[in-house]
mmCIF file of C-alpha atoms and ligand atoms in Angstrom:
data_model
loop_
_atom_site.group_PDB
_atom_site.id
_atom_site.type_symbol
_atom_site.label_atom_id
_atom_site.label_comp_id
_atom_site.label_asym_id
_atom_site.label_seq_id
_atom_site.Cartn_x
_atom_site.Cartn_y
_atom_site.Cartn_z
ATOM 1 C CA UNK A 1 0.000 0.000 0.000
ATOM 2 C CA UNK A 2 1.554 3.182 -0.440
ATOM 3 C CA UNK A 3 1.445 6.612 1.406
ATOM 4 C CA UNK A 4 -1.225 9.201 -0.096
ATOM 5 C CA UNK A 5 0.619 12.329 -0.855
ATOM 6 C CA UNK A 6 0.101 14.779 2.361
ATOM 7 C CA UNK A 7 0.162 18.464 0.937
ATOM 8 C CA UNK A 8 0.303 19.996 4.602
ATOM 9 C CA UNK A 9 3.215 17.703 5.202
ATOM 10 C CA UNK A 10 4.972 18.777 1.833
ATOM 11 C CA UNK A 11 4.380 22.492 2.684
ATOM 12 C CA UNK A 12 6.084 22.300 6.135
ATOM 13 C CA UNK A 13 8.943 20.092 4.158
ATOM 14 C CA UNK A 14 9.592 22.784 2.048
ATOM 15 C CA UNK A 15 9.675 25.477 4.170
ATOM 16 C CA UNK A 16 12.471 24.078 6.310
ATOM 17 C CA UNK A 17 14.406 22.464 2.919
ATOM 18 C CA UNK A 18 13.792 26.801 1.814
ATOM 19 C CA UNK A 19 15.522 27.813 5.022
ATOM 20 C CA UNK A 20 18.207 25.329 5.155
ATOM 21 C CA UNK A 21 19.302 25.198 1.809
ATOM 22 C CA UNK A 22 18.838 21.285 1.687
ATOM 23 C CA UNK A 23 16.329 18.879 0.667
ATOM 24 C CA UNK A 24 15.440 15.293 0.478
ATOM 25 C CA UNK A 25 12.924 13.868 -2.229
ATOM 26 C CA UNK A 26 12.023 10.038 -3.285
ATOM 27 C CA UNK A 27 10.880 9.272 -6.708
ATOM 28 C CA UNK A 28 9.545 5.902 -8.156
ATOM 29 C CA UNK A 29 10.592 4.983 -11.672
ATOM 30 C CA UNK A 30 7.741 3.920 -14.207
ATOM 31 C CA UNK A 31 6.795 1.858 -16.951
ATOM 32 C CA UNK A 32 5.324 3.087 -20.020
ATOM 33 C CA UNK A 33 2.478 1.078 -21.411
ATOM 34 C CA UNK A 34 2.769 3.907 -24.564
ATOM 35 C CA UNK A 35 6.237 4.314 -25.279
ATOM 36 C CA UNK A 36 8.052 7.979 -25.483
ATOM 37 C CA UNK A 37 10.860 7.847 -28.694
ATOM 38 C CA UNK A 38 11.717 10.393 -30.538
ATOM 39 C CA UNK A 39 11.749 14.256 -29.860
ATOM 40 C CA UNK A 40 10.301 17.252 -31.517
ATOM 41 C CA UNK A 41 13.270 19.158 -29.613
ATOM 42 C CA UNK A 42 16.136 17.583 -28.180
ATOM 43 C CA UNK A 43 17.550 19.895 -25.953
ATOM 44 C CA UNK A 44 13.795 21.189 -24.335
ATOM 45 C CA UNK A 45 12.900 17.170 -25.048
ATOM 46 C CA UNK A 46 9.535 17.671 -25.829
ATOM 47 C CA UNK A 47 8.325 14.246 -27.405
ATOM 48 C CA UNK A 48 7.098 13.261 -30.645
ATOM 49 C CA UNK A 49 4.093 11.284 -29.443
ATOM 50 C CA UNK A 50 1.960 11.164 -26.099
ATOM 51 C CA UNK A 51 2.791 8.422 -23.740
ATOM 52 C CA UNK A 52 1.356 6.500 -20.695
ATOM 53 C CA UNK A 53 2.935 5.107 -17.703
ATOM 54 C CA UNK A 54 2.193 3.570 -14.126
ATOM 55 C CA UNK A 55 4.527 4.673 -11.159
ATOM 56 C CA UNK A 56 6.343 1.734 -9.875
ATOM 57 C CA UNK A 57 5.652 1.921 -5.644
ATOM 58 C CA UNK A 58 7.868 -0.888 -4.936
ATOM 59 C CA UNK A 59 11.297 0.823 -6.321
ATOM 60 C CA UNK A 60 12.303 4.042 -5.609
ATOM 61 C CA UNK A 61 15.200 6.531 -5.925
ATOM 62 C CA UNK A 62 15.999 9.046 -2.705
ATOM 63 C CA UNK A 63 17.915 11.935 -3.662
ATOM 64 C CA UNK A 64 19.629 14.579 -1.497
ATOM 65 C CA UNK A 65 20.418 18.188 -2.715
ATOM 66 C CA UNK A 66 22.660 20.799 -0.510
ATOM 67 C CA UNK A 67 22.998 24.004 -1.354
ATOM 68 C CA UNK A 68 26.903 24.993 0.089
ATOM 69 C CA UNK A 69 28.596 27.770 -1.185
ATOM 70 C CA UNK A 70 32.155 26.594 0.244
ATOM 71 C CA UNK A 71 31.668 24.057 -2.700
ATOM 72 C CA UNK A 72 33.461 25.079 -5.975
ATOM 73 C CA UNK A 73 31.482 22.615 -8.399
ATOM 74 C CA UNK A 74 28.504 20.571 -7.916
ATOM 75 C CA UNK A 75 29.207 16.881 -6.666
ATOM 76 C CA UNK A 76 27.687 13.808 -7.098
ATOM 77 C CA UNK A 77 27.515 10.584 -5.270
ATOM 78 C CA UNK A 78 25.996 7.916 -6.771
ATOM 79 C CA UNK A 79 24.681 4.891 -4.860
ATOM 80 C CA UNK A 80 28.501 5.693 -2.545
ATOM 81 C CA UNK A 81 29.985 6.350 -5.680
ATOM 82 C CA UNK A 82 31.264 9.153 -6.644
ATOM 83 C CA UNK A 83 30.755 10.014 -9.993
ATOM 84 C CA UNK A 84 32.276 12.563 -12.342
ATOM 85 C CA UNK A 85 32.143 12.664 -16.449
ATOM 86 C CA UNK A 86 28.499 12.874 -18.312
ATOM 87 C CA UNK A 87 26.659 11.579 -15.474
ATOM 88 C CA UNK A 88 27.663 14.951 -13.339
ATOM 89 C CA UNK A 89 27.204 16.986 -16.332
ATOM 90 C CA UNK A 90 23.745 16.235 -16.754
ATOM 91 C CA UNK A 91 22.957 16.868 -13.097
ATOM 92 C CA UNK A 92 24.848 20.051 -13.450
ATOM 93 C CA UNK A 93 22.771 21.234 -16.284
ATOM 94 C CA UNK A 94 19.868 20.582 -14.642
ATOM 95 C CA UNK A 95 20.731 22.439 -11.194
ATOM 96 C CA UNK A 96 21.613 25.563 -13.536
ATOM 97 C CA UNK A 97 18.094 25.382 -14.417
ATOM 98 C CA UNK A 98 17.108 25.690 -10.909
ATOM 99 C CA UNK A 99 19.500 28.209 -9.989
ATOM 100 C CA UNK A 100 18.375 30.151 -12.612
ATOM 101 C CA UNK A 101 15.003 30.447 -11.694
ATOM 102 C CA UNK A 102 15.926 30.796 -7.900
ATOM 103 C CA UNK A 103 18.683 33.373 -8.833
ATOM 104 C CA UNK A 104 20.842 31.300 -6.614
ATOM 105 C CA UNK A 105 24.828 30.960 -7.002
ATOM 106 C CA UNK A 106 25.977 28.090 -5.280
ATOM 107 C CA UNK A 107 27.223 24.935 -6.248
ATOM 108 C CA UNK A 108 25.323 21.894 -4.758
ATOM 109 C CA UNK A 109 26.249 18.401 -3.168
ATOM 110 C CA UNK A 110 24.039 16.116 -4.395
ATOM 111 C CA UNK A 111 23.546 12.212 -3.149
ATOM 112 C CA UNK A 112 21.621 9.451 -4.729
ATOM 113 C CA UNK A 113 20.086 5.900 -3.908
ATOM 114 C CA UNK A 114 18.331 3.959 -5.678
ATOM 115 C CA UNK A 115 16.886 0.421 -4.683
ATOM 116 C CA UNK A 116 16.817 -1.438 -8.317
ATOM 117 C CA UNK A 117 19.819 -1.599 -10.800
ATOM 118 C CA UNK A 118 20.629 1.088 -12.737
ATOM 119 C CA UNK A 119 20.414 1.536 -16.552
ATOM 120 C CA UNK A 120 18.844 -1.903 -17.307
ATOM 121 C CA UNK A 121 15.854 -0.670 -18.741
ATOM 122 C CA UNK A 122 13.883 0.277 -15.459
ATOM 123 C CA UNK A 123 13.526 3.766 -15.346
ATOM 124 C CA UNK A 124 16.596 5.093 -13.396
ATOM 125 C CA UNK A 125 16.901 7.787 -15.018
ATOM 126 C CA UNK A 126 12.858 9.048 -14.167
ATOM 127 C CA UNK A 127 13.310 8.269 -11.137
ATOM 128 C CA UNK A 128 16.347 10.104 -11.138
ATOM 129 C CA UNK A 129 15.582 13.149 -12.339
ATOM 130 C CA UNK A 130 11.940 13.308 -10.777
ATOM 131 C CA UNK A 131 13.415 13.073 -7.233
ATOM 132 C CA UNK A 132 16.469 16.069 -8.481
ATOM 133 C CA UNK A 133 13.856 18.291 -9.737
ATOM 134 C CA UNK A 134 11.807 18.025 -6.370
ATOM 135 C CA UNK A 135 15.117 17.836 -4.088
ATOM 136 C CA UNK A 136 16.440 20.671 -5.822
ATOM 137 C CA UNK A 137 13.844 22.713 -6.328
ATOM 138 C CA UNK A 138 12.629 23.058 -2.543
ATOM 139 C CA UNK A 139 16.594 23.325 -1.390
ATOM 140 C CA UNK A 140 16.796 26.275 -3.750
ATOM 141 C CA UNK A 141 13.367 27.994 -1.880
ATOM 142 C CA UNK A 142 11.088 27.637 -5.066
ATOM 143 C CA UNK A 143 7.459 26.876 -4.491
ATOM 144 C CA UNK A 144 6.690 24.863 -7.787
ATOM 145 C CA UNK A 145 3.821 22.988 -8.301
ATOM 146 C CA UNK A 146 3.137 19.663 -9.536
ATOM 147 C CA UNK A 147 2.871 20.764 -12.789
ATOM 148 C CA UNK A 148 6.166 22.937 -12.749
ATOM 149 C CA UNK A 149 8.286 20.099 -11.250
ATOM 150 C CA UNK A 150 6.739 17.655 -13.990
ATOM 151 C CA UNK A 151 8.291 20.272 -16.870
ATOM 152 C CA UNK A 152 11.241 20.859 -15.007
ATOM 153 C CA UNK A 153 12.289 16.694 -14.459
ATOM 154 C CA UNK A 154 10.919 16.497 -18.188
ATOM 155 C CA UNK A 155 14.442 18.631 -19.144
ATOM 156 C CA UNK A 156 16.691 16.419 -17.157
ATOM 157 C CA UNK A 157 15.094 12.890 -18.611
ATOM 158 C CA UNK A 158 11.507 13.032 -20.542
ATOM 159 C CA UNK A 159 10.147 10.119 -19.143
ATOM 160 C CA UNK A 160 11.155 11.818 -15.520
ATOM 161 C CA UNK A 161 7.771 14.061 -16.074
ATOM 162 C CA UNK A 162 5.371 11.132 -15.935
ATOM 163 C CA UNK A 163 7.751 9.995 -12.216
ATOM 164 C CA UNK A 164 6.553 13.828 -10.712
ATOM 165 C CA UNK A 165 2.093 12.995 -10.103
ATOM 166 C CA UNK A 166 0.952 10.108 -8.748
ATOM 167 C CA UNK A 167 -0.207 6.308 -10.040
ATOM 168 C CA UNK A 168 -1.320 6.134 -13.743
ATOM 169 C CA UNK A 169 0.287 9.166 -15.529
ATOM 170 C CA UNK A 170 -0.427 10.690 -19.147
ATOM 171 C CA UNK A 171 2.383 12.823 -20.689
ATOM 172 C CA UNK A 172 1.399 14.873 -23.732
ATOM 173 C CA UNK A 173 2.930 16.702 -26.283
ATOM 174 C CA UNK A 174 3.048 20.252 -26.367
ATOM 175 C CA UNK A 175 5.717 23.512 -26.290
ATOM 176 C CA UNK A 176 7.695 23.824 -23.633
ATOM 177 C CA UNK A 177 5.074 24.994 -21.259
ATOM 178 C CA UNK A 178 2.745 22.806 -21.628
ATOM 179 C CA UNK A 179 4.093 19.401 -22.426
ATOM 180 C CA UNK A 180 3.672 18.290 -18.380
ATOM 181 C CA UNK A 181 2.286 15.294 -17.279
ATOM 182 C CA UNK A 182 0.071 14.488 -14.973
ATOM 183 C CA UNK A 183 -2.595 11.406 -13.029
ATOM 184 C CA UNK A 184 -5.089 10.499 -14.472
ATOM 185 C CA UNK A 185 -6.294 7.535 -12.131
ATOM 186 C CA UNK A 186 -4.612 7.418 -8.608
ATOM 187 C CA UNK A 187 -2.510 3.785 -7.440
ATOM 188 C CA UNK A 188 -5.948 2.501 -5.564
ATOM 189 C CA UNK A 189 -7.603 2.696 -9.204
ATOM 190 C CA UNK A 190 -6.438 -0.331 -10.297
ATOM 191 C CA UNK A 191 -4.392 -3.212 -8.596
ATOM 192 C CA UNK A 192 -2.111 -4.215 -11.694
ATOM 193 C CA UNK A 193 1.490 -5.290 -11.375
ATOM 194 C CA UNK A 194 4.712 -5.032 -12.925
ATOM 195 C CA UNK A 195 6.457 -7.895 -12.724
ATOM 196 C CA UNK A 196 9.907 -7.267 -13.773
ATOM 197 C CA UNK A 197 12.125 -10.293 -15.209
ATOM 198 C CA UNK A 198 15.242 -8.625 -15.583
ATOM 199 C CA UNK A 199 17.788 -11.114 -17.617
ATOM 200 C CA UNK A 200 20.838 -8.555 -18.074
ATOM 201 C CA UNK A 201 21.291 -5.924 -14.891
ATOM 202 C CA UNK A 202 24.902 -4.416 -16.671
ATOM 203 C CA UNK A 203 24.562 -0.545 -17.743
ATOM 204 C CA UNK A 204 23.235 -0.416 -20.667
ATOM 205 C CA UNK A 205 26.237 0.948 -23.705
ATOM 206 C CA UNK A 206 23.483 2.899 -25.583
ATOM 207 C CA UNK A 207 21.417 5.517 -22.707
ATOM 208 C CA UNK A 208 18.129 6.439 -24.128
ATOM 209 C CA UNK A 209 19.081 10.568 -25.184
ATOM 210 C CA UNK A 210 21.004 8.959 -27.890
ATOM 211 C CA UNK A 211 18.343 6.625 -28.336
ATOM 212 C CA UNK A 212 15.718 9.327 -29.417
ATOM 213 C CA UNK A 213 17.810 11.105 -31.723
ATOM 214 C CA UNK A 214 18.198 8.168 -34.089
ATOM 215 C CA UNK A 215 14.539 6.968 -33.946
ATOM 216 C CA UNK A 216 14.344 9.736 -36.902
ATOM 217 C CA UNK A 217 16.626 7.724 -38.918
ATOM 218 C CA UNK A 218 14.246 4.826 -38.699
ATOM 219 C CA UNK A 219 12.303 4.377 -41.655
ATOM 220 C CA UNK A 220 9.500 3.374 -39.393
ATOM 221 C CA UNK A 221 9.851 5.642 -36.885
ATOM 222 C CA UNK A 222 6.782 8.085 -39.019
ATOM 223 C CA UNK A 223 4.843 4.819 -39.025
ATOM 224 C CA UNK A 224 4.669 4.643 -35.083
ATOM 225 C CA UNK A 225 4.027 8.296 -34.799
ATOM 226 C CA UNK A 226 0.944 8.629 -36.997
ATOM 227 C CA UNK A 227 0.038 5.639 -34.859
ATOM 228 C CA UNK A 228 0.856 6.616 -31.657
ATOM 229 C CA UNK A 229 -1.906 8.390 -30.290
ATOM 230 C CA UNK A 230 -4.734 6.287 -31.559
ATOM 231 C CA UNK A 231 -2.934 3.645 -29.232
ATOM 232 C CA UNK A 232 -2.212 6.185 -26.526
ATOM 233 C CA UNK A 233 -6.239 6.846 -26.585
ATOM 234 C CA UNK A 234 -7.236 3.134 -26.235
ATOM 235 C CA UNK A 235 -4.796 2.577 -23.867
ATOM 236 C CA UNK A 236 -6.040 5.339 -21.589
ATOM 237 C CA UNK A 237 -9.601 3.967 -22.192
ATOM 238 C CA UNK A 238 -8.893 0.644 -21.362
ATOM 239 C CA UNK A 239 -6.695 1.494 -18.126
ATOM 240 C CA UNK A 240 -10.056 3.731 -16.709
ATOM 241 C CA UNK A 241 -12.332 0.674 -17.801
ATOM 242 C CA UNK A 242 -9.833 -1.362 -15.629
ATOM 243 C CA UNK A 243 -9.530 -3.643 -19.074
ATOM 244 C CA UNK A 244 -6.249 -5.926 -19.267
ATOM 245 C CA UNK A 245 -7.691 -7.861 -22.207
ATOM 246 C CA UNK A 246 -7.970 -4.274 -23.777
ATOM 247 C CA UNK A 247 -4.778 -2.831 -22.184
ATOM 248 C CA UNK A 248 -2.850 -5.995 -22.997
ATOM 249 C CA UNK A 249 -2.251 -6.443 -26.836
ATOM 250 C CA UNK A 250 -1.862 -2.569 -26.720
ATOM 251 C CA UNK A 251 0.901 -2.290 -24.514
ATOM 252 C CA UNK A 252 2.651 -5.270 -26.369
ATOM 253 C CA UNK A 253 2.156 -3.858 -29.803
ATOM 254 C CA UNK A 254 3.912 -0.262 -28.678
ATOM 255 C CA UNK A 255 6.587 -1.635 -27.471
ATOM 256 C CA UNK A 256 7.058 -3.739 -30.311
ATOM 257 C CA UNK A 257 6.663 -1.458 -32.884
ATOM 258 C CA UNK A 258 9.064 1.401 -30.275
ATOM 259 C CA UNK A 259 11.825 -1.619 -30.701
ATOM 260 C CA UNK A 260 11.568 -2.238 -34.435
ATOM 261 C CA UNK A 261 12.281 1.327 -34.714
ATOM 262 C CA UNK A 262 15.154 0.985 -32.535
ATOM 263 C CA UNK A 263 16.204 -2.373 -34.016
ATOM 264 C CA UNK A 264 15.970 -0.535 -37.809
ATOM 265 C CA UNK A 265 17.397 3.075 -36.689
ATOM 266 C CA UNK A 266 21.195 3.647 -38.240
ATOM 267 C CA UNK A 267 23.597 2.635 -36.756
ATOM 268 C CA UNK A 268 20.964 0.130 -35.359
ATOM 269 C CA UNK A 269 20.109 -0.426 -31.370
ATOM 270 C CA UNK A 270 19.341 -3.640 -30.654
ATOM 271 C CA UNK A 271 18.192 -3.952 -26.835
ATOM 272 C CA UNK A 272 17.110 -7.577 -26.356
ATOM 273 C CA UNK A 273 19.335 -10.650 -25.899
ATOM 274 C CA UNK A 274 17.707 -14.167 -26.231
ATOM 275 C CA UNK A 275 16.702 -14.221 -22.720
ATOM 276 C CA UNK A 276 14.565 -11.547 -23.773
ATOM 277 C CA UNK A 277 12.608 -13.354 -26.474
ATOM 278 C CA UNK A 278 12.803 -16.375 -24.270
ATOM 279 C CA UNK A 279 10.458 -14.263 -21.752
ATOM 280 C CA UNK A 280 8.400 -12.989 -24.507
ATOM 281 C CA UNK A 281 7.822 -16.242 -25.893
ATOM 282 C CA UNK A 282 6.360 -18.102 -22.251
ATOM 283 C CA UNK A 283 4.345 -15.174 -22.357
ATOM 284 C CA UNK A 284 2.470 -15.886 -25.112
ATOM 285 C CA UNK A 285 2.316 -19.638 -23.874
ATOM 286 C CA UNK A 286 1.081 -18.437 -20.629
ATOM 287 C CA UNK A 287 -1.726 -16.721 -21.950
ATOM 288 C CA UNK A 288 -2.734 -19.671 -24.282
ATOM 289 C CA UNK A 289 -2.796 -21.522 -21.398
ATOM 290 C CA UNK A 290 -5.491 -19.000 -19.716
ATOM 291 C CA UNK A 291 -3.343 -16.506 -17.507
ATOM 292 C CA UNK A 292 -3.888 -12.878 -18.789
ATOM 293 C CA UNK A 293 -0.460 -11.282 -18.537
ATOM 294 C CA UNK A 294 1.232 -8.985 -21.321
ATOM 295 C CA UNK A 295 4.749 -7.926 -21.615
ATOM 296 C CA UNK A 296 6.071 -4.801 -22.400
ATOM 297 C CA UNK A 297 9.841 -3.655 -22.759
ATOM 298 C CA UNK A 298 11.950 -0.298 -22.108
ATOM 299 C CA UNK A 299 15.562 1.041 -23.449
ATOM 300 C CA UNK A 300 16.711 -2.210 -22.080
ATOM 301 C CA UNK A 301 16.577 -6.627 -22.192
ATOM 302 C CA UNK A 302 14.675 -6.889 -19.219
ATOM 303 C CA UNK A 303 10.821 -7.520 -19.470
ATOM 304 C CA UNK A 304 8.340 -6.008 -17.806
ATOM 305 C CA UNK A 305 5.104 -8.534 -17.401
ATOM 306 C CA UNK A 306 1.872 -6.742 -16.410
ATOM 307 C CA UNK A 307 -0.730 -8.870 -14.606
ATOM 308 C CA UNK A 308 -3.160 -8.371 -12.170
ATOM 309 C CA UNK A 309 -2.275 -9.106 -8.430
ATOM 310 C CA UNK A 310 -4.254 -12.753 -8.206
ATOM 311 C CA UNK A 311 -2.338 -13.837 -11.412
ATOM 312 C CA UNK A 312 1.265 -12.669 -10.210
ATOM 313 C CA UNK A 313 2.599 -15.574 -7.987
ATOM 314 C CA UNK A 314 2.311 -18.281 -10.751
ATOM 315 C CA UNK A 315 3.683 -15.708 -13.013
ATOM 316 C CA UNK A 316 6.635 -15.577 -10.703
ATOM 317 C CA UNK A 317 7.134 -19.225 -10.517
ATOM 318 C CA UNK A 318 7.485 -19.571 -13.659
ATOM 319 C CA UNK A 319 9.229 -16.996 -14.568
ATOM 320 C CA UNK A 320 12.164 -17.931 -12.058
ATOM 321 C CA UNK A 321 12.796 -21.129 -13.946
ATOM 322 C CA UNK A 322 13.661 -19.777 -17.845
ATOM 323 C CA UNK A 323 17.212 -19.912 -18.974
ATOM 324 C CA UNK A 324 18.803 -16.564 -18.588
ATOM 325 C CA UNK A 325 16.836 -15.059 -15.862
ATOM 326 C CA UNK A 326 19.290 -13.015 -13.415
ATOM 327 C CA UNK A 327 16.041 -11.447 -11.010
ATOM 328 C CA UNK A 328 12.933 -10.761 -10.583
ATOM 329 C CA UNK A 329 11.519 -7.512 -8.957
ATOM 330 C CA UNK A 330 7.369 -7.052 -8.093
ATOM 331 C CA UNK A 331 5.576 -3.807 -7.950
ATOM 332 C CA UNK A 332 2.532 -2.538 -7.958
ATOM 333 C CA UNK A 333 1.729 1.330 -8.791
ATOM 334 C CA UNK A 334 3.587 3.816 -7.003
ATOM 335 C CA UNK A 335 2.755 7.487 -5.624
ATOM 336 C CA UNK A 336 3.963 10.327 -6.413
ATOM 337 C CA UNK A 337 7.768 12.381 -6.197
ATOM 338 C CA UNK A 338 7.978 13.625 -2.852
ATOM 339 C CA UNK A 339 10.013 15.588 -0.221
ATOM 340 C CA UNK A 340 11.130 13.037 2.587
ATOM 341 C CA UNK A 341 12.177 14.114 6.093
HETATM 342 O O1 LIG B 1 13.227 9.493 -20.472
HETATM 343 P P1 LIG B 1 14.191 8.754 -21.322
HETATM 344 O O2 LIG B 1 15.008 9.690 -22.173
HETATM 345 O O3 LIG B 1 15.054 7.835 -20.494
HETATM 346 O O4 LIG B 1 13.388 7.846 -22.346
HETATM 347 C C1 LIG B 1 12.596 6.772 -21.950
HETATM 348 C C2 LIG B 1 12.307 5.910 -23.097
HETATM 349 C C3 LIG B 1 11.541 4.637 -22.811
HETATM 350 O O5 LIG B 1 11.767 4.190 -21.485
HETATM 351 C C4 LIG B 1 12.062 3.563 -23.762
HETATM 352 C C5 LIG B 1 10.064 4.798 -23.071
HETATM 353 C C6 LIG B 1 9.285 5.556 -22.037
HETATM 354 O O6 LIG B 1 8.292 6.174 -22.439
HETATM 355 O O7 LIG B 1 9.602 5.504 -20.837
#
């Protein structure tokens, strides 16, 4: 069960993060059931297509920002590491866009942990940047809403917007105002899990910002965008109908048709291993044998399986026994970014 979002908590969070020039947020990654790939504009990374996603409660990334001006540059630990090169880069472009807007000077220390392996093709980077935006935000004494710390995660990762509101999130397109996400049915709607196989937990070589600049060099990449949102509307439909025979074969054929594009972009990006087909394959036995569960896959191998809770155990069973299986991680949906005391 997760913890409803308490707005008189947040306030009083905030207030003492604004004074004390340090804050502490947690973020859960999500899964799209509509894939994001491909931008309109790369740098503000305002998508191509709509997508649709479900918070995952079970994982989550905590961030800490401080705000120290006897710092010289920003620094960054990840998960006790500390970590220099692109990574810090990234998180030091997206504290200048929080400094700018606070009209604030100093460099920051900033400390992440995350509770699921990073860059395998489960969100890190949403949650990431979800729980930086609302870390860094309050340390720097901005009041931003929900809305405001959706755009602002969107900059640092785009999939990061649909980690900022709670549960079952909808990300559209739009200029750089108004391309936010936001809920539109809360965790409680819906008891569906995620239950994620993963078969290969290494760092992935290719991250997913390179990954939507080449979608455009996919032949079919136009294909899946003058498709996208007729899927993106019957997914949404079936998720409020609380539909998995609907939801299913959608979610399947978007990620399909997001990995063809990959698989056919130049150079080409091929994501899954055989372990990966292996999982897709029992899937589609499973289901012929009468379990509903669907699979759907992110800039990664590892497969995502989306059942409903009374289904997931013999999922799991299963699931444990196929060649090339490494771990298996459950959730259920998730709340939303949040400042932590
Ligand atoms: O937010 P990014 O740049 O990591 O892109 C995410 C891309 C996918 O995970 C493959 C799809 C999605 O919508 O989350």
């Amino acid at each position: 069960m997760h913890n409803p979002f308490d707005f008189d908590k947040q306030t009083q969070l905030r207030e003492l993060a604004a004074r004390e020039g340090q804050a502490t947020a947690q973020a859960h990654p999500n899964i799209a059931f509509i894939k994001y790939w491909g931008n309109q504009d790369d740098r503000l990374r305002l998508p191509v297509n709509p997508s649709l996603s479900m918070n995952l409660g079970n994982l989550h990334t905590l961030t800490t920002v401080i705000f120290d001006s006897n710092l010289s540059n920003d620094e960054l630990v990840i998960n006790e590491t500390m970590t220099t090169g692109a990574a810090l880069a990234r998180v030091t472009a997206h504290l200048d866009l929080v400094r700018q807007q606070a009209n604030l000077f100093s460099a920051a220390w900033v400390e992440s942990v995350g509770n699921f392996p990073v860059g395998s093709g489960i969100a890190s980077s949403a949650a990431a940047f979800a729980a930086l935006s609302v870390a860094s935000a309050a340390a720097a004494g901005l009041n931003l809403d929900e809305s405001s710390l959706s755009r602002l995660a969107r900059r640092g990762s785009g999939s990061a917007s649909r980690s900022v509101p709670a549960g079952y999130v909808e990300w559209g397109m739009g200029d750089d105002e108004n391309s936010v996400a936001r809920s539109i049915a809360m965790p409680e709607y819906w008891d569906l899990l995620d239950i994620i196989v993963v078969v290969n937990h290494e760092h992935k070589v290719v991250g997913s910002s390179q990954g939507h600049t080449l979608a455009q060099t996919s032949s079919l990449q136009a294909a899946r965008v003058a498709g996208a949102v007729e899927r993106f509307e019957q997914c949404r439909e079936a998720l409020l109908a609380r539909d998995l025979s609907k939801l299913g074969p959608i979610i399947e054929e978007d990620a399909v048709i997001m990995h063809a594009v990959m698989m056919s972009s130049r150079p080409p990006l091929y994501y899954w291993n055989s372990a990966t087909m292996t999982v897709i394959q029992a899937t589609h036995e499973w289901r012929n044998q009468g379990l509903q569960v669907y699979f759907t896959i992110d800039a990664g191998p590892n497969v995502h399986l989306i059942c409903e809770a009374q289904n997931a155990e013999s999922i799991v069973v299963q699931a444990r026994q196929l060649p090339g299986v490494e771990a298996i991680f459950l959730s259920g949906p998730g709340g939303a970014a949040r400042l932590v005391s």
